[in-house]
Coordinates of C-alpha atoms in Angstrom, one line a residue:
M1243 CA 4.7 13.1 8.6
T1244 CA 7.6 11.0 10.0
T1245 CA 9.8 9.0 7.6
V1246 CA 10.8 5.5 8.6
G1247 CA 13.9 4.4 6.8
F1248 CA 15.1 0.9 7.6
P1249 CA 18.3 0.9 9.7
Y1250 CA 20.7 -1.3 7.8
A1251 CA 23.3 -3.3 9.8
L1252 CA 26.6 -3.1 8.0
P1253 CA 28.3 -6.5 7.2
T1254 CA 31.7 -7.4 8.4
T1255 CA 34.3 -9.6 6.6
A1256 CA 37.2 -11.8 7.4
N1257 CA 40.8 -11.2 6.5
V1258 CA 42.0 -12.3 3.1
S1259 CA 45.2 -12.0 1.1
F1260 CA 44.8 -11.9 -2.7
Q1261 CA 48.4 -13.0 -3.2
E1262 CA 47.3 -16.5 -2.0
F1263 CA 45.0 -16.8 -5.0
I1264 CA 46.7 -14.9 -7.8
G1265 CA 50.1 -15.5 -9.4
G1266 CA 51.6 -14.6 -12.7
D1267 CA 53.1 -11.3 -14.0
A1268 CA 55.3 -9.5 -11.5
Q1269 CA 54.1 -6.1 -12.7
Y1270 CA 50.8 -6.7 -11.0
Q1271 CA 52.2 -7.7 -7.6
R1272 CA 52.1 -4.1 -6.3
P1273 CA 48.4 -3.5 -7.1
I1274 CA 47.4 -6.9 -5.8
S1275 CA 49.2 -6.1 -2.6
D1276 CA 47.5 -2.7 -2.5
A1277 CA 44.1 -4.4 -3.0
T1278 CA 44.8 -6.6 0.1
A1279 CA 45.9 -3.6 2.1
F1280 CA 42.8 -1.4 1.2
R1281 CA 40.5 -4.4 1.9
G1282 CA 42.1 -4.7 5.3
R1283 CA 41.5 -1.0 5.9
L1284 CA 37.8 -1.5 5.0
R1285 CA 37.5 -4.5 7.3
T1286 CA 39.0 -2.4 10.2
A1287 CA 36.5 0.4 9.5
L1288 CA 33.6 -2.0 9.5
K1289 CA 34.8 -3.7 12.7
E1290 CA 35.2 -0.3 14.5
Y1291 CA 31.7 0.7 13.4
K1292 CA 30.2 -2.5 14.8
H1293 CA 32.2 -2.8 18.1
S1294 CA 33.0 0.7 19.2
D1295 CA 31.2 3.9 20.0
R1296 CA 32.7 5.5 16.9
H1297 CA 30.1 5.4 14.2
D1298 CA 31.8 7.1 11.3
L1299 CA 29.9 6.3 8.1
L1300 CA 32.0 8.6 6.0
N1301 CA 35.1 6.8 7.0
I1302 CA 33.6 3.5 5.8
Q1303 CA 32.4 5.2 2.6
K1304 CA 35.9 6.5 1.9
A1305 CA 37.4 3.1 2.6
I1306 CA 35.1 1.4 0.1
E1307 CA 35.6 4.0 -2.6
D1308 CA 39.4 3.7 -2.2
Y1309 CA 39.2 -0.1 -2.4
V1310 CA 36.8 -0.4 -5.3
P1311 CA 39.1 0.7 -8.2
L1312 CA 41.6 -1.9 -7.1
L1313 CA 38.9 -4.5 -6.7
F1314 CA 37.5 -3.8 -10.1
G1315 CA 41.1 -4.1 -11.5
L1316 CA 41.2 -7.6 -10.0
V1317 CA 37.8 -8.5 -11.5
A1318 CA 38.8 -7.2 -15.0
G1319 CA 42.3 -8.8 -14.7
I1320 CA 40.9 -12.2 -13.9
E1321 CA 38.3 -11.9 -16.7
N1322 CA 40.8 -10.7 -19.3
S1323 CA 43.4 -13.3 -18.2
D1324 CA 45.8 -10.6 -17.2
L1325 CA 45.9 -12.3 -13.8
Q1326 CA 46.4 -16.0 -13.4
L1327 CA 44.5 -17.7 -10.6
T1328 CA 46.3 -20.4 -8.6
T1329 CA 43.0 -21.2 -6.9
E1330 CA 39.6 -19.5 -6.9
V1331 CA 39.4 -16.4 -4.8
E1332 CA 37.4 -17.2 -1.7
T1333 CA 36.2 -14.5 0.7
T1334 CA 33.9 -14.4 3.7
W1335 CA 31.1 -11.9 4.5
R1336 CA 28.6 -11.7 7.3
C1337 CA 25.2 -11.8 5.7
T1338 CA 23.2 -9.1 7.6
M1339 CA 20.1 -9.5 5.5
S1340 CA 19.8 -13.3 6.2
N1341 CA 17.5 -14.6 8.9
V1342 CA 19.0 -15.7 12.2
A1343 CA 17.7 -19.1 13.3
L1344 CA 19.2 -20.2 16.5
S1345 CA 22.2 -17.9 16.8
S1346 CA 22.1 -14.3 17.8
K1347 CA 24.5 -13.4 14.9
Q1348 CA 24.0 -13.4 11.2
P1349 CA 25.8 -16.2 9.4
R1350 CA 29.2 -15.7 7.9
V1351 CA 29.2 -17.1 4.4
K1352 CA 32.4 -18.1 2.6
H1353 CA 32.1 -18.1 -1.2
K1354 CA 34.5 -18.8 -4.1
S1355 CA 34.1 -16.0 -6.6
I1356 CA 35.8 -12.6 -7.1
H1357 CA 32.3 -11.4 -8.1
Y1358 CA 31.0 -12.3 -4.7
E1359 CA 33.6 -10.1 -3.1
A1360 CA 32.8 -7.2 -5.6
I1361 CA 29.0 -7.4 -5.1
F1362 CA 29.2 -7.5 -1.3
S1363 CA 31.6 -4.5 -1.3
I1364 CA 29.3 -2.4 -3.5
L1365 CA 26.2 -3.5 -1.5
T1366 CA 28.0 -2.3 1.7
L1367 CA 28.4 1.1 0.0
G1368 CA 24.7 1.2 -0.7
Y1369 CA 23.9 0.3 2.9
V1370 CA 26.2 3.2 4.0
F1371 CA 24.3 5.7 1.9
M1372 CA 21.0 4.4 3.3
D1373 CA 22.2 4.8 6.8
R1374 CA 23.6 8.3 6.1
A1375 CA 20.2 9.3 4.7
N1376 CA 18.5 7.8 7.8
E1377 CA 20.7 9.9 10.0
S1378 CA 19.6 13.1 8.3
S1379 CA 15.9 12.0 8.4
Y1380 CA 16.1 11.1 12.1
A1381 CA 17.7 14.4 12.9
V1382 CA 14.6 16.2 11.5
Q1383 CA 12.4 14.1 13.8
N1384 CA 14.5 14.8 16.8
K1385 CA 14.4 18.6 16.1
I1386 CA 10.6 18.4 15.9
Q1387 CA 10.3 16.4 19.1
V1388 CA 12.5 18.9 20.9
A1389 CA 10.4 21.8 19.6
I1390 CA 7.0 20.4 20.7
G1391 CA 8.3 18.9 23.9
D1392 CA 5.4 17.5 25.8
I1393 CA 3.9 15.6 22.8
S1394 CA 7.3 13.9 22.0
T1395 CA 7.9 12.6 25.5
Y1396 CA 7.0 8.9 25.1
A1397 CA 5.7 7.3 28.3
G1398 CA 5.4 3.7 27.4
G1399 CA 5.8 4.6 23.8
Y1400 CA 2.3 6.2 23.4
G1401 CA 2.8 9.9 23.7
D1402 CA 2.8 12.0 26.8
G1403 CA 1.5 9.5 29.2
S1404 CA -2.1 9.4 28.1
S1405 CA -3.5 6.0 27.4
M1406 CA -4.5 5.1 23.9
A1407 CA -7.1 2.7 25.0
G1408 CA -8.5 5.2 27.5
S1409 CA -8.8 7.9 25.0
T1410 CA -11.1 6.1 22.7
H1411 CA -14.7 4.9 22.5
H1412 CA -16.7 3.1 19.8
N1413 CA -18.5 4.8 17.0
S1414 CA -20.5 2.9 14.5
S1415 CA -20.0 5.3 11.7
T1416 CA -16.4 4.2 11.0
A1417 CA -15.1 0.6 11.0
S1418 CA -13.1 -0.3 14.0
S1419 CA -9.6 -1.2 13.0
G1420 CA -9.0 0.7 9.8
S1421 CA -7.1 -0.6 6.8
G1422 CA -3.9 -1.1 8.6
T1423 CA -4.4 -3.3 11.6
G1424 CA -3.1 -6.5 10.2
G1425 CA 0.2 -6.0 11.9
F1426 CA 2.1 -8.4 14.1
G1427 CA 1.4 -9.7 17.5
G1428 CA 3.0 -8.9 20.7
G1429 CA 6.5 -9.8 21.8
A1430 CA 9.9 -8.2 22.1
A1431 CA 11.0 -6.4 19.0
T1432 CA 14.6 -5.6 18.4
S1433 CA 16.2 -3.1 16.1
S1434 CA 19.7 -2.1 15.1
V1435 CA 18.9 1.6 15.7
A1436 CA 21.3 2.4 18.5
G1437 CA 20.9 -1.1 19.9
S1438 CA 17.5 -0.2 21.3
T1439 CA 14.8 -2.7 22.2
T1440 CA 11.1 -2.2 22.4
G1441 CA 8.4 -4.5 23.6
G1442 CA 5.4 -4.9 21.5
G1443 CA 2.1 -4.8 23.2
A1444 CA -0.8 -7.1 22.6
G1445 CA -2.1 -7.5 19.1
A1446 CA -4.1 -4.6 18.0
S1447 CA -6.4 -6.2 15.5
G1448 CA -9.3 -5.7 17.8
S1449 CA -8.5 -2.1 18.5
S1450 CA -11.3 0.3 17.9
S1451 CA -11.1 3.6 16.1
S1452 CA -12.5 6.6 18.0
F1453 CA -14.0 10.0 17.9
G1454 CA -13.4 10.5 21.6
S1455 CA -12.1 13.5 23.5
G1456 CA -8.6 12.2 23.8
G1457 CA -9.0 11.3 27.5
G1458 CA -8.5 14.9 28.5
A1459 CA -4.9 14.9 27.3
T1460 CA -3.5 18.4 26.6
S1461 CA -1.2 19.3 23.8
R1462 CA 0.9 22.2 22.8
L1463 CA -0.4 21.9 19.2
F1464 CA -3.6 23.8 20.2
K1465 CA -1.8 27.1 20.7
I1466 CA -2.6 29.4 17.8
G1467 CA -3.4 32.9 19.1
S1468 CA -1.7 32.3 22.4
S1469 CA 1.6 34.0 23.5
S1470 CA 4.8 32.1 24.1
S1471 CA 4.3 32.3 27.9
T1472 CA 0.9 30.7 27.8
S1473 CA 0.7 27.4 29.7
S1474 CA -0.4 24.1 28.2
S1475 CA -3.6 24.1 30.2
T1476 CA -4.5 27.6 29.0
S1477 CA -3.7 26.5 25.5
S1478 CA -6.0 23.6 25.9
K1479 CA -8.8 25.8 27.2
K1480 CA -8.5 28.1 24.2
A1481 CA -8.7 25.1 21.9
A1482 CA -11.9 23.9 23.6
K1483 CA -13.3 27.4 23.4
N1484 CA -12.4 27.8 19.8
P1485 CA -13.0 24.4 18.2
N1486 CA -12.2 25.7 14.7
T1487 CA -8.6 26.2 15.8
I1488 CA -6.2 23.5 14.6
G1489 CA -2.6 23.9 15.4
E1490 CA 0.5 22.4 13.8
F1491 CA 3.9 21.4 15.2
T1492 CA 5.4 24.0 12.8
D1493 CA 4.2 26.7 15.3
Y1494 CA 7.1 25.8 17.5
L1495 CA 9.8 26.0 14.8
N1496 CA 11.3 29.3 13.8
D1497 CA 12.5 30.1 10.3
D1498 CA 16.1 28.9 11.0
D1499 CA 14.7 25.5 12.2
L1500 CA 12.6 25.2 9.1
A1501 CA 15.5 26.0 6.8
A1502 CA 17.7 23.4 8.6
I1503 CA 14.9 20.8 8.3
D1504 CA 14.5 21.6 4.6
H1505 CA 18.3 21.1 4.0
Q1506 CA 18.4 17.9 6.0
L1507 CA 15.4 16.4 4.1
T1508 CA 16.9 17.4 0.8
T1509 CA 20.2 15.8 1.7
A1510 CA 18.4 12.6 2.9
A1511 CA 16.4 12.4 -0.4
D1512 CA 19.6 12.8 -2.4
L1513 CA 21.4 10.1 -0.5
Y1514 CA 18.5 7.7 -0.9
C1515 CA 18.5 8.3 -4.6
K1516 CA 22.2 7.6 -4.7
A1517 CA 21.7 4.4 -2.7
A1518 CA 19.0 3.3 -5.2
G1519 CA 21.5 3.9 -8.0
I1520 CA 24.1 1.8 -6.3
F1521 CA 21.7 -1.1 -5.8
E1522 CA 20.4 -0.7 -9.4
Y1523 CA 24.0 -1.0 -10.7
V1524 CA 24.5 -4.3 -8.7
V1525 CA 21.2 -5.7 -10.2
Q1526 CA 21.8 -4.6 -13.8
G1527 CA 25.5 -4.7 -14.1
M1528 CA 27.3 -6.9 -11.5
I1529 CA 24.9 -9.9 -11.0
P1530 CA 24.5 -10.5 -14.8
R1531 CA 28.3 -10.4 -15.1
W1532 CA 28.6 -12.9 -12.3
N1533 CA 26.1 -15.2 -14.0
E1534 CA 27.9 -14.8 -17.3
S1535 CA 31.2 -15.8 -15.6
L1536 CA 29.6 -19.1 -14.5
K1537 CA 29.0 -20.1 -18.1
V1538 CA 32.7 -19.9 -19.0
S1539 CA 34.3 -23.4 -19.2
T1540 CA 37.8 -23.1 -17.9
P1541 CA 40.0 -25.2 -15.6
G1542 CA 38.7 -24.9 -12.1
A1543 CA 35.6 -23.1 -13.4
T1544 CA 33.3 -25.5 -11.6
L1545 CA 34.6 -24.1 -8.3
G1546 CA 32.1 -21.6 -6.9
R1547 CA 29.7 -21.9 -9.8
E1548 CA 26.8 -22.2 -7.4
A1549 CA 26.9 -22.2 -3.6
S1550 CA 25.6 -24.9 -1.3
Y1551 CA 25.7 -24.3 2.4
E1552 CA 27.3 -26.7 4.8
S1553 CA 27.4 -26.0 8.5
A1554 CA 30.8 -25.9 10.1
G1555 CA 31.9 -29.0 12.0
S1556 CA 33.4 -29.1 15.5
G1557 CA 36.6 -27.8 14.2
S1558 CA 35.1 -24.6 12.8
N1559 CA 35.7 -21.2 14.3
S1560 CA 33.3 -19.5 16.8
G1561 CA 32.1 -17.2 14.1
G1562 CA 30.0 -19.9 12.5
V1563 CA 31.3 -19.7 9.0
V1564 CA 29.1 -21.3 6.3
T1565 CA 31.1 -22.4 3.3
G1566 CA 30.0 -22.1 -0.3
L1567 CA 31.3 -25.2 -2.0
G1568 CA 31.2 -26.1 -5.7
V1569 CA 28.8 -28.8 -6.7
G1570 CA 30.0 -29.4 -10.2
K1571 CA 31.0 -32.8 -11.4
A1572 CA 34.7 -32.1 -10.7
S1573 CA 34.2 -31.0 -7.1
L1574 CA 31.8 -33.9 -6.4
S1575 CA 34.1 -36.6 -7.9
S1576 CA 37.1 -35.3 -6.0
S1577 CA 35.4 -35.3 -2.6
S1578 CA 37.5 -37.3 -0.1
S1579 CA 35.5 -36.7 3.0
G1580 CA 32.9 -39.3 2.3
K1581 CA 30.1 -36.9 3.3
K1582 CA 27.0 -36.9 1.2
A1583 CA 26.9 -33.8 -1.0
Q1584 CA 24.1 -31.5 -0.1
S1585 CA 21.6 -30.4 -2.7
K1586 CA 22.3 -27.3 -4.8
T1587 CA 20.8 -24.1 -3.4
S1588 CA 20.7 -20.5 -4.3
R1589 CA 23.3 -18.0 -3.4
P1590 CA 23.1 -16.2 -0.1
V1591 CA 19.9 -14.2 0.0
D1592 CA 21.9 -11.0 0.5
V1593 CA 23.2 -11.2 -3.1
Q1594 CA 20.0 -12.4 -4.8
T1595 CA 18.4 -10.1 -7.4
S1596 CA 15.0 -10.1 -5.7
L1597 CA 16.3 -8.8 -2.4
I1598 CA 18.6 -6.2 -3.9
S1599 CA 15.7 -5.0 -6.1
A1600 CA 13.7 -4.6 -2.9
H1601 CA 16.4 -2.3 -1.6
I1602 CA 16.0 -0.1 -4.7
K1603 CA 12.3 0.2 -3.9
L1604 CA 12.9 1.1 -0.3
A1605 CA 15.5 3.7 -1.2
L1606 CA 13.1 5.4 -3.7
A1607 CA 10.2 5.1 -1.3
E1608 CA 12.1 7.0 1.5
A1609 CA 13.4 9.5 -1.0
H1610 CA 9.8 10.2 -2.1
A1611 CA 8.8 10.4 1.6
C1612 CA 11.5 13.0 2.4
T1613 CA 10.4 15.1 -0.5
V1614 CA 6.7 14.8 0.5
R1615 CA 7.6 15.6 4.1
K1616 CA 9.3 18.9 3.1
A1617 CA 6.1 19.9 1.2
T1618 CA 3.9 18.7 4.1
I1619 CA 5.8 20.8 6.6
K1620 CA 5.5 23.9 4.4
A1621 CA 1.8 23.2 3.9
A1622 CA 1.2 22.8 7.6
R1623 CA 3.2 26.0 8.2
A1624 CA 1.1 27.9 5.7
S1625 CA -2.2 26.6 7.1
A1626 CA -1.2 27.5 10.7
I1627 CA -0.1 31.0 9.7
K1628 CA -3.3 31.5 7.7
L1629 CA -5.4 30.5 10.6
A1630 CA -3.3 32.7 12.9
T1631 CA -3.5 35.8 10.7
T1632 CA -7.1 35.5 9.3
G1633 CA -8.8 33.8 12.2
A1634 CA -11.0 30.7 12.2
G1635 CA -14.6 30.2 13.3
S1636 CA -15.2 32.0 16.6
L1637 CA -11.7 33.4 17.1
S1638 CA -11.8 36.9 18.3
A1639 CA -10.2 39.7 16.3
T1640 CA -7.5 40.0 18.8
N1641 CA -6.5 36.4 18.7
S1642 CA -7.0 36.0 15.0
T1643 CA -4.2 38.5 14.3
S1644 CA -1.6 37.0 16.6
V1645 CA 1.0 34.7 15.2
S1646 CA 2.4 31.8 17.2
P1647 CA 6.0 31.9 18.6
G1648 CA 8.8 31.6 16.0
A1649 CA 6.6 32.4 13.0
S1650 CA 7.6 35.3 10.9
A1651 CA 4.9 37.3 9.2
G1652 CA 6.0 36.3 5.7
A1653 CA 7.1 32.7 6.4
G1654 CA 5.0 30.1 4.7
T1655 CA 2.5 32.6 3.3
G1656 CA 3.3 31.7 -0.3
S1657 CA 1.6 29.1 -2.4
K1658 CA 1.6 25.6 -0.9
T1659 CA 1.3 22.1 -2.3
S1660 CA -2.2 20.8 -2.1
Y1661 CA -2.9 18.1 0.5
V1662 CA -4.5 15.9 -2.3
L1663 CA -1.3 15.9 -4.3
L1664 CA 0.7 15.2 -1.1
A1665 CA -1.6 12.3 -0.4
K1666 CA -1.1 10.9 -3.9
L1667 CA 2.7 11.1 -3.5
T1668 CA 2.4 9.4 -0.1
I1669 CA 0.3 6.6 -1.6
G1670 CA 3.1 6.3 -4.2
V1671 CA 5.5 5.7 -1.3
K1672 CA 3.2 3.0 0.0
E1673 CA 3.0 1.4 -3.4
E1674 CA 6.8 1.3 -3.6
Y1675 CA 6.8 -0.7 -0.3
E1676 CA 4.1 -3.0 -1.8
R1677 CA 6.4 -3.6 -4.8
A1678 CA 9.3 -4.3 -2.4
Y1679 CA 7.3 -6.8 -0.4
G1680 CA 6.2 -8.5 -3.6
L1681 CA 9.9 -8.9 -4.5
L1682 CA 10.6 -10.4 -1.1
K1683 CA 7.9 -12.9 -1.6
S1684 CA 9.4 -14.0 -4.9
V1685 CA 12.4 -15.4 -2.9
K1686 CA 12.1 -19.2 -2.9
D1687 CA 12.0 -19.2 0.9
L1688 CA 10.8 -16.0 2.5
N1689 CA 12.1 -17.1 5.9
E1690 CA 15.6 -16.8 4.6
I1691 CA 15.3 -13.0 4.8
A1692 CA 15.9 -11.3 8.1
T1693 CA 12.7 -11.0 10.2
D1694 CA 13.1 -7.4 11.1
F1695 CA 13.5 -6.4 7.4
R1696 CA 10.4 -8.3 6.4
A1697 CA 8.5 -6.8 9.3
H1698 CA 9.6 -3.3 8.4
V1699 CA 8.6 -3.6 4.7
K1700 CA 5.2 -5.1 5.6
D1701 CA 4.4 -2.5 8.3
A1702 CA 5.7 0.4 6.3
K1703 CA 2.9 -0.2 3.7
I1704 CA 0.3 0.3 6.4
Y1705 CA 2.1 3.3 8.0
Y1706 CA 2.3 5.3 4.7
E1707 CA -1.2 4.5 3.8
A1708 CA -2.3 5.9 7.2
L1709 CA -0.2 9.0 6.5
A1710 CA -1.9 9.5 3.2
Q1711 CA -5.3 9.2 5.0
T1712 CA -4.3 12.0 7.4
L1713 CA -3.4 14.2 4.4
L1714 CA -6.8 13.5 2.8
G1715 CA -8.3 14.3 6.1
M1716 CA -6.6 17.7 6.2
D1717 CA -7.7 18.3 2.6
A1718 CA -11.3 17.6 3.6
Y1719 CA -10.9 19.8 6.7
E1720 CA -9.7 22.7 4.6
S1721 CA -12.6 22.1 2.2
Q1722 CA -15.0 22.2 5.2
H1723 CA -16.1 18.6 4.7
Y1724 CA -15.8 17.8 8.3
G1725 CA -17.6 14.4 8.3
E1726 CA -15.1 13.2 5.7
A1727 CA -12.2 14.8 7.6
V1728 CA -13.3 12.9 10.8
G1729 CA -13.6 9.7 8.9
F1730 CA -10.1 9.8 7.3
M1731 CA -8.4 10.9 10.5
T1732 CA -10.1 8.2 12.5
I1733 CA -9.1 5.4 10.1
A1734 CA -5.5 6.7 10.2
R1735 CA -5.5 7.0 14.0
A1736 CA -6.6 3.3 14.3
S1737 CA -3.8 2.2 12.0
F1738 CA -1.2 4.2 13.9
M1739 CA -2.4 2.8 17.2
S1740 CA -2.2 -0.7 15.9
L1741 CA 1.4 -0.2 14.6
A1742 CA 2.5 1.6 17.8
K1743 CA 1.3 -1.4 19.9
S1744 CA 2.3 -4.4 17.7
S1745 CA 4.8 -3.5 15.1
K1746 CA 8.1 -5.5 15.4
A1747 CA 9.9 -2.7 13.5
H1748 CA 11.2 -0.3 16.1
T1749 CA 11.4 2.8 13.9
I1750 CA 7.8 2.3 12.7
S1751 CA 6.4 1.7 16.2
Q1752 CA 8.0 4.9 17.4
A1753 CA 6.9 6.9 14.4
A1754 CA 3.4 5.5 14.6
A1755 CA 3.1 6.5 18.3
F1756 CA 4.1 10.0 17.4
E1757 CA 1.7 10.2 14.4
Y1758 CA -1.1 8.8 16.6
R1759 CA -0.8 11.7 18.9
L1760 CA -1.0 14.2 16.0
A1761 CA -3.9 12.4 14.5
N1762 CA -5.7 12.1 17.8
E1763 CA -5.6 15.9 18.3
K1764 CA -7.1 16.5 14.9
V1765 CA -9.8 13.9 15.4
V1766 CA -10.8 15.6 18.6
A1767 CA -10.9 19.1 17.0
F1768 CA -12.7 18.0 13.8
Q1769 CA -15.3 16.0 15.8
K1770 CA -16.1 19.1 18.0
I1771 CA -16.7 21.1 14.9
N1772 CA -18.9 18.5 13.3
D1773 CA -20.8 17.9 16.5
S1774 CA -21.5 21.5 17.2
V1775 CA -21.6 23.3 13.8
T1776 CA -21.9 21.2 10.6
F1777 CA -23.5 17.9 11.8
E1778 CA -22.3 16.0 8.6
P1779 CA -22.6 12.2 8.5
V1780 CA -19.3 10.4 8.8
P1781 CA -18.7 8.2 5.8
T1782 CA -18.0 4.5 6.4
Q1783 CA -14.5 3.1 6.0
A1784 CA -15.5 1.3 2.8
Q1785 CA -16.7 4.6 1.3
L1786 CA -13.5 6.4 2.3
L1787 CA -11.2 3.7 1.0
G1788 CA -13.1 3.7 -2.2
V1789 CA -12.3 7.3 -3.0
M1790 CA -8.6 7.2 -2.2
P1791 CA -6.6 8.2 -5.2
S1792 CA -3.8 6.2 -6.9
G1793 CA -0.2 7.0 -6.1
R1794 CA 2.3 9.0 -8.1
D1795 CA 6.1 8.7 -8.5
L1796 CA 8.4 11.6 -8.1
L1797 CA 12.1 10.6 -8.1
Q1798 CA 14.4 8.2 -10.0
P1799 CA 17.7 6.5 -8.9
K1800 CA 20.8 8.5 -9.4
K1801 CA 23.2 6.5 -11.6
Y1802 CA 26.2 5.1 -9.8
Q1803 CA 29.4 6.6 -11.0
V1804 CA 31.4 3.5 -11.8
P1805 CA 35.1 4.0 -11.0
R1806 CA 37.7 2.9 -13.6
P1807 CA 39.9 0.0 -12.6
S1808 CA 43.2 1.4 -11.2
F1809 CA 45.5 -1.1 -13.1
G1810 CA 45.6 -3.6 -15.9
S1811 CA 44.4 -3.3 -19.5
A1812 CA 40.9 -2.3 -18.4
A1813 CA 42.3 0.8 -16.8
H1814 CA 43.0 2.3 -20.2
A1815 CA 40.0 0.9 -22.2
G1816 CA 36.8 0.9 -20.2
R1817 CA 33.9 -1.5 -20.9
T1818 CA 30.6 0.2 -20.3
G1819 CA 28.4 -1.0 -17.5
S1820 CA 30.8 -3.7 -16.1
P1821 CA 33.0 -4.0 -13.1
G1822 CA 35.9 -4.3 -15.5
G1823 CA 35.7 -0.7 -16.5
A1824 CA 33.8 2.6 -16.4
D1825 CA 32.0 4.4 -19.2
D1826 CA 34.4 6.0 -21.7
S1827 CA 32.8 9.4 -21.0
M1828 CA 33.5 9.1 -17.3
N1829 CA 36.8 10.2 -15.9
K1830 CA 38.3 8.7 -12.8
L1831 CA 37.5 10.7 -9.7
S1832 CA 40.4 13.1 -8.9
Y1833 CA 39.9 12.9 -5.1
A1834 CA 37.9 10.8 -2.6
L1835 CA 34.2 11.7 -2.3
Q1836 CA 34.3 14.0 -5.3
G1837 CA 30.8 15.3 -5.9
A1838 CA 29.5 14.3 -2.5
Y1839 CA 29.1 17.7 -0.9
F1840 CA 27.5 17.6 2.6

């Protein structure tokens, strides 16, 4: 089970000096200057991350966490009238979640509100946590790919050189394209993962599921009962001779590898939950406060109340800045350019409640997926060792007592989580993605959202449903219901093949190609058993989808530890749940990254 967290592109920002917007009491000039300096440090860290080979997410996290107490001091000072505005604070951020129309870069949006600055800063912190979690999750997959070698060498993106199309043939007992073939068509697909680009194949909606022999492709997965020096061809012959043998990739991971994987997945799940808590704070605490500030009637309050977008003219800079201009009566009446005022529109999609709420769902979904993957690896390990030590089908006594390389006699022999429960939890992941996609569709114009993000959310629903079907197939296999096992695995394999060929989300297409190879090996093995021993009828797709269980939730967001403003009256009297102050029960962090042990 491969997790597929979305790779967030971090936004960048333009230089700004808060002294240009804030005057008044001289006692606040030092913290205002510090806020400008720490924001400049954050901008430098973001620029370095984007334009250099140094990708230090912890450096960006520290820069944000050092800047936020000063920023919250500015927010509270402006709200409490401790700070006097000479003009509305105006900052520019590159909206990485907004769709790119004709340009290759995301738009830079300038907006007049201190809350805009605060929300974008905290959102960036959430993106950093998501990307850190992705790094841990991807490291697990890399370790597995190295361990199983020949199956992880993608030739054309579809495994170890064997053709997907060539390894299949039609079978009328299961519907052709499974439940997940409604993906995207062909074309080049780009992703922000290491700047890689992958080309999508032809649309796979017409792809057929199969019970074929796999085109004669060999795999190291069929290696239970063989020694470490056994070649792949010998392993394949043993698998053909003993059709009840079903290997797992855990056969090639020793106890140290499994312990490291367990730690990395635990770390990733924790970071995802923290990211969900950060996004939840933005939705529940910061955006409502921004909305509330728009209702306050003060001089200049019409500036920045709502944003409309006006393309920069010929004198604009090369970055393509889009300016958020006030459309209140004061700003309209004072217009001297003679241009027709554009209609009022919503804020940038990056700071809209629906999209940020979708981030919460994605973070929780991947946290659940990491937790399920931990249990799945342990279940696969236990199954493989059980088969190796007790024998299966026609295994000889000699082979049935030998354990595959790297497996200790006691590893994985304890109780394991049932495949049915794992399938329910995986369906819960799929349902989180469904909720996220529903939130995206609630945006007034869905096309405002970045295409790669929409594609990822849409295809992830199909991907995790297919993973749940593989787990149900494994449960049927262990229960010796081989017809049902063949059916579930075949539907899942068809979905993986469709995603691997046509998904525009790079991480999903690569993960689907890997999972296709694993599912294909199991389909071949299960079909041989059913064709030679049990002769059970294979249920139709409709029958199998009808018995799939509902999903279950497992984890909740971890509450964001709101830092106390570093200056002003709010620094001494916090206001619960607002950017102007932290909870009274919460003390200021004594050092950077306190509590973040990794």
